[in-house]
Amino acid sequence: MGNIGIQSGAGNIAVTDGSIGCGCQEFKVMVIDDSKTIRRTAETLLQKEGYQVISATDGFEALSMIADNKPDLIFLDVMMPRLDGYQTCALLKHHQVFRHTPVVMLSSKDGLFDRARGRVVGADNYITKPFTRDELLTVIDKYCDRKA
């Protein structure tokens, strides 16, 4: 696999109005998962709470979108084609602009090894699929409070 990097873009995204569940305004959440069902479920749950949601099908597609949209938090599937979640997380955490962006790994595996591997590449949290609305919102609240 060749070298993959991230370039910060000057792209902007539409601004939401009103307050958001955790008290943060304009809080952008990115969902990266190759499962259309997971992406749509997360999008629907989060948009109902007032969050701005950006989605991508894999890590490779997500890199340019992250640079353009600068999400405040990223939900990242572990197992994806082209560029998996661990590789994507490592690239983000080694990039000066995005190293402080919280990354939450999503996986159907709940083993100690999988969680440890996520921590090694810089993941801030880990949620096991299938996830609940409350699990997503609890994690967002944790990082939303830091931004406020």
mmCIF file with all atom_site columns, N, CA, C and O in Angstrom, residues 31-51:
data_model
loop_
_atom_site.group_PDB
_atom_site.id
_atom_site.type_symbol
_atom_site.label_atom_id
_atom_site.label_alt_id
_atom_site.label_comp_id
_atom_site.label_asym_id
_atom_site.label_entity_id
_atom_site.label_seq_id
_atom_site.pdbx_PDB_ins_code
_atom_site.Cartn_x
_atom_site.Cartn_y
_atom_site.Cartn_z
_atom_site.occupancy
_atom_site.B_iso_or_equiv
_atom_site.pdbx_formal_charge
_atom_site.auth_seq_id
_atom_site.auth_comp_id
_atom_site.auth_asym_id
_atom_site.auth_atom_id
_atom_site.pdbx_PDB_model_num
ATOM 1  N N  . VAL A 1 31 ? -19.479 9.574  10.638 1.00 0.00 ? 31 VAL A N  1
ATOM 2  C CA . VAL A 1 31 ? -19.674 8.141  10.789 1.00 0.00 ? 31 VAL A CA 1
ATOM 3  C C  . VAL A 1 31 ? -19.025 7.466  9.585  1.00 0.00 ? 31 VAL A C  1
ATOM 4  O O  . VAL A 1 31 ? -19.419 7.718  8.446  1.00 0.00 ? 31 VAL A O  1
ATOM 5  N N  . ILE A 1 32 ? -18.033 6.625  9.857  1.00 0.00 ? 32 ILE A N  1
ATOM 6  C CA . ILE A 1 32 ? -17.326 5.917  8.787  1.00 0.00 ? 32 ILE A CA 1
ATOM 7  C C  . ILE A 1 32 ? -17.554 4.431  8.982  1.00 0.00 ? 32 ILE A C  1
ATOM 8  O O  . ILE A 1 32 ? -17.077 3.841  9.958  1.00 0.00 ? 32 ILE A O  1
ATOM 9  N N  . ASP A 1 33 ? -18.306 3.840  8.075  1.00 0.00 ? 33 ASP A N  1
ATOM 10 C CA . ASP A 1 33 ? -18.639 2.419  8.175  1.00 0.00 ? 33 ASP A CA 1
ATOM 11 C C  . ASP A 1 33 ? -19.027 1.917  6.792  1.00 0.00 ? 33 ASP A C  1
ATOM 12 O O  . ASP A 1 33 ? -19.728 2.608  6.060  1.00 0.00 ? 33 ASP A O  1
ATOM 13 N N  . ASP A 1 34 ? -18.578 0.723  6.439  1.00 0.00 ? 34 ASP A N  1
ATOM 14 C CA . ASP A 1 34 ? -18.921 0.180  5.124  1.00 0.00 ? 34 ASP A CA 1
ATOM 15 C C  . ASP A 1 34 ? -20.342 -0.381 5.087  1.00 0.00 ? 34 ASP A C  1
ATOM 16 O O  . ASP A 1 34 ? -20.866 -0.665 4.020  1.00 0.00 ? 34 ASP A O  1
ATOM 17 N N  . SER A 1 35 ? -20.980 -0.508 6.230  1.00 0.00 ? 35 SER A N  1
ATOM 18 C CA . SER A 1 35 ? -22.358 -0.986 6.296  1.00 0.00 ? 35 SER A CA 1
ATOM 19 C C  . SER A 1 35 ? -23.322 0.191  6.146  1.00 0.00 ? 35 SER A C  1
ATOM 20 O O  . SER A 1 35 ? -23.351 1.103  6.983  1.00 0.00 ? 35 SER A O  1
ATOM 21 N N  . LYS A 1 36 ? -24.109 0.149  5.093  1.00 0.00 ? 36 LYS A N  1
ATOM 22 C CA . LYS A 1 36 ? -25.100 1.197  4.855  1.00 0.00 ? 36 LYS A CA 1
ATOM 23 C C  . LYS A 1 36 ? -26.101 1.260  6.004  1.00 0.00 ? 36 LYS A C  1
ATOM 24 O O  . LYS A 1 36 ? -26.529 2.339  6.412  1.00 0.00 ? 36 LYS A O  1
ATOM 25 N N  . THR A 1 37 ? -26.453 0.110  6.560  1.00 0.00 ? 37 THR A N  1
ATOM 26 C CA . THR A 1 37 ? -27.401 0.048  7.670  1.00 0.00 ? 37 THR A CA 1
ATOM 27 C C  . THR A 1 37 ? -26.858 0.776  8.899  1.00 0.00 ? 37 THR A C  1
ATOM 28 O O  . THR A 1 37 ? -27.573 1.556  9.538  1.00 0.00 ? 37 THR A O  1
ATOM 29 N N  . ILE A 1 38 ? -25.609 0.526  9.230  1.00 0.00 ? 38 ILE A N  1
ATOM 30 C CA . ILE A 1 38 ? -24.991 1.190  10.392 1.00 0.00 ? 38 ILE A CA 1
ATOM 31 C C  . ILE A 1 38 ? -24.924 2.700  10.164 1.00 0.00 ? 38 ILE A C  1
ATOM 32 O O  . ILE A 1 38 ? -25.275 3.490  11.049 1.00 0.00 ? 38 ILE A O  1
ATOM 33 N N  . ARG A 1 39 ? -24.472 3.108  8.973  1.00 0.00 ? 39 ARG A N  1
ATOM 34 C CA . ARG A 1 39 ? -24.379 4.540  8.672  1.00 0.00 ? 39 ARG A CA 1
ATOM 35 C C  . ARG A 1 39 ? -25.742 5.219  8.791  1.00 0.00 ? 39 ARG A C  1
ATOM 36 O O  . ARG A 1 39 ? -25.871 6.258  9.438  1.00 0.00 ? 39 ARG A O  1
ATOM 37 N N  . ARG A 1 40 ? -26.757 4.625  8.178  1.00 0.00 ? 40 ARG A N  1
ATOM 38 C CA . ARG A 1 40 ? -28.099 5.235  8.203  1.00 0.00 ? 40 ARG A CA 1
ATOM 39 C C  . ARG A 1 40 ? -28.678 5.264  9.615  1.00 0.00 ? 40 ARG A C  1
ATOM 40 O O  . ARG A 1 40 ? -29.330 6.233  10.002 1.00 0.00 ? 40 ARG A O  1
ATOM 41 N N  . THR A 1 41 ? -28.467 4.202  10.366 1.00 0.00 ? 41 THR A N  1
ATOM 42 C CA . THR A 1 41 ? -28.968 4.156  11.742 1.00 0.00 ? 41 THR A CA 1
ATOM 43 C C  . THR A 1 41 ? -28.335 5.273  12.570 1.00 0.00 ? 41 THR A C  1
ATOM 44 O O  . THR A 1 41 ? -29.030 6.029  13.251 1.00 0.00 ? 41 THR A O  1
ATOM 45 N N  . ALA A 1 42 ? -27.018 5.378  12.500 1.00 0.00 ? 42 ALA A N  1
ATOM 46 C CA . ALA A 1 42 ? -26.312 6.418  13.258 1.00 0.00 ? 42 ALA A CA 1
ATOM 47 C C  . ALA A 1 42 ? -26.729 7.814  12.792 1.00 0.00 ? 42 ALA A C  1
ATOM 48 O O  . ALA A 1 42 ? -26.998 8.693  13.617 1.00 0.00 ? 42 ALA A O  1
ATOM 49 N N  . GLU A 1 43 ? -26.811 8.003  11.484 1.00 0.00 ? 43 GLU A N  1
ATOM 50 C CA . GLU A 1 43 ? -27.228 9.303  10.946 1.00 0.00 ? 43 GLU A CA 1
ATOM 51 C C  . GLU A 1 43 ? -28.600 9.699  11.461 1.00 0.00 ? 43 GLU A C  1
ATOM 52 O O  . GLU A 1 43 ? -28.798 10.830 11.928 1.00 0.00 ? 43 GLU A O  1
ATOM 53 N N  . THR A 1 44 ? -29.550 8.780  11.381 1.00 0.00 ? 44 THR A N  1
ATOM 54 C CA . THR A 1 44 ? -30.919 9.062  11.804 1.00 0.00 ? 44 THR A CA 1
ATOM 55 C C  . THR A 1 44 ? -30.974 9.402  13.292 1.00 0.00 ? 44 THR A C  1
ATOM 56 O O  . THR A 1 44 ? -31.578 10.411 13.689 1.00 0.00 ? 44 THR A O  1
ATOM 57 N N  . LEU A 1 45 ? -30.331 8.580  14.118 1.00 0.00 ? 45 LEU A N  1
ATOM 58 C CA . LEU A 1 45 ? -30.338 8.817  15.563 1.00 0.00 ? 45 LEU A CA 1
ATOM 59 C C  . LEU A 1 45 ? -29.708 10.167 15.904 1.00 0.00 ? 45 LEU A C  1
ATOM 60 O O  . LEU A 1 45 ? -30.237 10.920 16.727 1.00 0.00 ? 45 LEU A O  1
ATOM 61 N N  . LEU A 1 46 ? -28.587 10.470 15.282 1.00 0.00 ? 46 LEU A N  1
ATOM 62 C CA . LEU A 1 46 ? -27.857 11.690 15.622 1.00 0.00 ? 46 LEU A CA 1
ATOM 63 C C  . LEU A 1 46 ? -28.510 12.949 15.050 1.00 0.00 ? 46 LEU A C  1
ATOM 64 O O  . LEU A 1 46 ? -28.533 13.984 15.712 1.00 0.00 ? 46 LEU A O  1
ATOM 65 N N  . GLN A 1 47 ? -29.047 12.855 13.846 1.00 0.00 ? 47 GLN A N  1
ATOM 66 C CA . GLN A 1 47 ? -29.723 14.018 13.268 1.00 0.00 ? 47 GLN A CA 1
ATOM 67 C C  . GLN A 1 47 ? -30.972 14.380 14.057 1.00 0.00 ? 47 GLN A C  1
ATOM 68 O O  . GLN A 1 47 ? -31.287 15.560 14.213 1.00 0.00 ? 47 GLN A O  1
ATOM 69 N N  . LYS A 1 48 ? -31.667 13.370 14.585 1.00 0.00 ? 48 LYS A N  1
ATOM 70 C CA . LYS A 1 48 ? -32.845 13.637 15.421 1.00 0.00 ? 48 LYS A CA 1
ATOM 71 C C  . LYS A 1 48 ? -32.470 14.421 16.669 1.00 0.00 ? 48 LYS A C  1
ATOM 72 O O  . LYS A 1 48 ? -33.285 15.137 17.234 1.00 0.00 ? 48 LYS A O  1
ATOM 73 N N  . GLU A 1 49 ? -31.227 14.257 17.124 1.00 0.00 ? 49 GLU A N  1
ATOM 74 C CA . GLU A 1 49 ? -30.747 14.971 18.309 1.00 0.00 ? 49 GLU A CA 1
ATOM 75 C C  . GLU A 1 49 ? -30.158 16.337 17.955 1.00 0.00 ? 49 GLU A C  1
ATOM 76 O O  . GLU A 1 49 ? -29.692 17.058 18.823 1.00 0.00 ? 49 GLU A O  1
ATOM 77 N N  . GLY A 1 50 ? -30.138 16.659 16.664 1.00 0.00 ? 50 GLY A N  1
ATOM 78 C CA . GLY A 1 50 ? -29.661 17.971 16.230 1.00 0.00 ? 50 GLY A CA 1
ATOM 79 C C  . GLY A 1 50 ? -28.209 18.036 15.794 1.00 0.00 ? 50 GLY A C  1
ATOM 80 O O  . GLY A 1 50 ? -27.694 19.120 15.538 1.00 0.00 ? 50 GLY A O  1
ATOM 81 N N  . TYR A 1 51 ? -27.546 16.898 15.724 1.00 0.00 ? 51 TYR A N  1
ATOM 82 C CA . TYR A 1 51 ? -26.142 16.893 15.309 1.00 0.00 ? 51 TYR A CA 1
ATOM 83 C C  . TYR A 1 51 ? -26.037 16.941 13.792 1.00 0.00 ? 51 TYR A C  1
ATOM 84 O O  . TYR A 1 51 ? -26.878 16.409 13.072 1.00 0.00 ? 51 TYR A O  1
#
